[in-house]
GROMACS .gro file of C-alpha atoms in nm:
model
  118
    1MET     CA    1  -0.008  -0.005  -0.005
    2PRO     CA    2   0.139   0.348  -0.061
    3ALA     CA    3   0.222   0.551   0.248
    4LYS     CA    4   0.194   0.926   0.279
    5VAL     CA    5   0.551   1.113   0.336
    6ASN     CA    6   0.544   1.414   0.583
    7LEU     CA    7   0.811   1.635   0.428
    8ALA     CA    8   0.850   1.848   0.756
    9GLU     CA    9   0.919   1.528   0.955
   10LYS     CA   10   1.165   1.405   0.693
   11LEU     CA   11   1.342   1.751   0.693
   12GLY     CA   12   1.367   1.714   1.059
   13THR     CA   13   1.564   1.406   1.040
   14PHE     CA   14   1.893   1.550   0.905
   15SER     CA   15   2.101   1.863   0.933
   16ASN     CA   16   2.397   1.828   0.704
   17HIS     CA   17   2.387   2.027   0.392
   18TRP     CA   18   2.424   1.940   0.022
   19ALA     CA   19   2.333   1.572   0.089
   20PRO     CA   20   2.023   1.475  -0.065
   21ARG     CA   21   1.781   1.227   0.099
   22ILE     CA   22   1.538   1.013  -0.086
   23VAL     CA   23   1.185   1.016   0.048
   24ALA     CA   24   0.999   0.833  -0.228
   25ARG     CA   25   1.058   0.669  -0.574
   26TYR     CA   26   0.840   0.660  -0.880
   27ASN     CA   27   0.890   0.566  -1.219
   28ASP     CA   28   1.255   0.541  -1.232
   29HIS     CA   29   1.280   0.865  -1.039
   30GLU     CA   30   1.358   0.980  -0.681
   31VAL     CA   31   1.200   1.240  -0.472
   32ARG     CA   32   1.481   1.390  -0.282
   33LEU     CA   33   1.480   1.644   0.007
   34VAL     CA   34   1.809   1.836   0.066
   35LYS     CA   35   1.916   2.136   0.295
   36VAL     CA   36   2.165   2.381   0.134
   37GLU     CA   37   2.359   2.670   0.247
   38GLY     CA   38   2.644   2.866   0.076
   39GLU     CA   39   2.738   2.789  -0.296
   40PHE     CA   40   2.747   2.462  -0.451
   41THR     CA   41   2.984   2.378  -0.728
   42TRP     CA   42   2.920   2.462  -1.123
   43HIS     CA   43   2.804   2.177  -1.271
   44GLN     CA   44   2.565   2.042  -1.560
   45HIS     CA   45   2.375   1.729  -1.630
   46ASP     CA   46   2.424   1.604  -1.992
   47ASP     CA   47   2.153   1.346  -1.993
   48THR     CA   48   1.861   1.494  -1.783
   49ASP     CA   49   1.673   1.820  -1.667
   50GLU     CA   50   1.700   1.900  -1.308
   51LEU     CA   51   1.393   2.035  -1.089
   52PHE     CA   52   1.427   2.245  -0.793
   53LEU     CA   53   1.152   2.334  -0.574
   54VAL     CA   54   1.195   2.561  -0.274
   55LEU     CA   55   1.020   2.454   0.051
   56GLY     CA   56   1.206   2.720   0.263
   57GLY     CA   57   1.441   3.013   0.231
   58ILE     CA   58   1.562   3.190  -0.088
   59LEU     CA   59   1.768   3.002  -0.340
   60ASP     CA   60   1.972   3.157  -0.616
   61ILE     CA   61   2.058   2.931  -0.935
   62GLU     CA   62   2.344   3.124  -1.133
   63PHE     CA   63   2.390   3.044  -1.481
   64ARG     CA   64   2.695   3.193  -1.682
   65ASP     CA   65   2.477   3.486  -1.795
   66ARG     CA   66   2.211   3.553  -1.542
   67THR     CA   67   2.077   3.437  -1.174
   68GLN     CA   68   1.735   3.306  -1.126
   69THR     CA   69   1.611   3.360  -0.773
   70LEU     CA   70   1.347   3.118  -0.620
   71ASN     CA   71   1.137   3.195  -0.348
   72PRO     CA   72   0.919   2.940  -0.133
   73GLY     CA   73   0.666   2.780  -0.341
   74GLU     CA   74   0.855   2.820  -0.653
   75LEU     CA   75   1.021   2.593  -0.886
   76LEU     CA   76   1.252   2.564  -1.171
   77VAL     CA   77   1.373   2.320  -1.420
   78VAL     CA   78   1.717   2.353  -1.541
   79PRO     CA   79   1.757   2.187  -1.871
   80ARG     CA   80   1.980   1.911  -1.944
   81GLY     CA   81   2.335   2.041  -2.051
   82THR     CA   82   2.303   2.385  -1.874
   83GLU     CA   83   2.588   2.467  -1.670
   84HIS     CA   84   2.449   2.619  -1.331
   85ARG     CA   85   2.518   2.666  -0.951
   86PRO     CA   86   2.267   2.677  -0.677
   87CYS     CA   87   2.344   2.919  -0.399
   88ALA     CA   88   2.194   2.979  -0.080
   89ARG     CA   89   2.322   3.277   0.057
   90HIS     CA   90   2.054   3.417   0.287
   91GLY     CA   91   2.062   3.111   0.547
   92GLU     CA   92   1.947   2.765   0.494
   93VAL     CA   93   1.720   2.639   0.225
   94GLN     CA   94   1.512   2.336   0.201
   95LEU     CA   95   1.454   2.207  -0.150
   96LEU     CA   96   1.249   1.911  -0.306
   97LEU     CA   97   1.415   1.776  -0.602
   98ILE     CA   98   1.283   1.493  -0.862
   99ASP     CA   99   1.582   1.345  -1.015
  100PRO     CA  100   1.647   1.020  -1.231
  101ARG     CA  101   1.727   0.701  -1.003
  102ASP     CA  102   2.086   0.733  -0.897
  103MET     CA  103   2.155   1.066  -1.080
  104PRO     CA  104   2.474   1.238  -0.913
  105ASN     CA  105   2.395   1.565  -0.791
  106THR     CA  106   2.711   1.729  -0.944
  107GLY     CA  107   2.661   1.563  -1.267
  108ASP     CA  108   2.971   1.345  -1.223
  109PRO     CA  109   2.969   1.036  -1.013
  110ALA     CA  110   3.343   1.103  -0.894
  111THR     CA  111   3.235   1.419  -0.723
  112ALA     CA  112   2.884   1.365  -0.623
  113THR     CA  113   2.729   1.329  -0.276
  114ILE     CA  114   2.535   0.989  -0.301
  115ALA     CA  115   2.158   1.045  -0.220
  116VAL     CA  116   2.048   0.807   0.087
  117GLU     CA  117   1.703   0.698   0.150
  118ILE     CA  118   1.533   0.791   0.489
   0.00000   0.00000   0.00000
């Protein structure tokens, strides 16, 4: 039977930043929660788009030619092959991500933080 997921409860189970947690799976995709603060690395995903949904805080997503600011309740899909850098410059940001199964968060398995299931 399907079970509901309480996002606030799941977010309360961890505190480290830039370390995604898998809270659900569907159709070879993972629903991930992550807390971020500061600047991430410039990266791209050659084979898939990337969805960012801000649950709390303010997130800047930098592109080489502009910055897109996301507030709570807003989402952005970064097209595959687009270099970008998420930045949380105003304190911690809580995000929901929907990614293909086992997708590395940096686009490169050698430098990625592996998402773990909670």
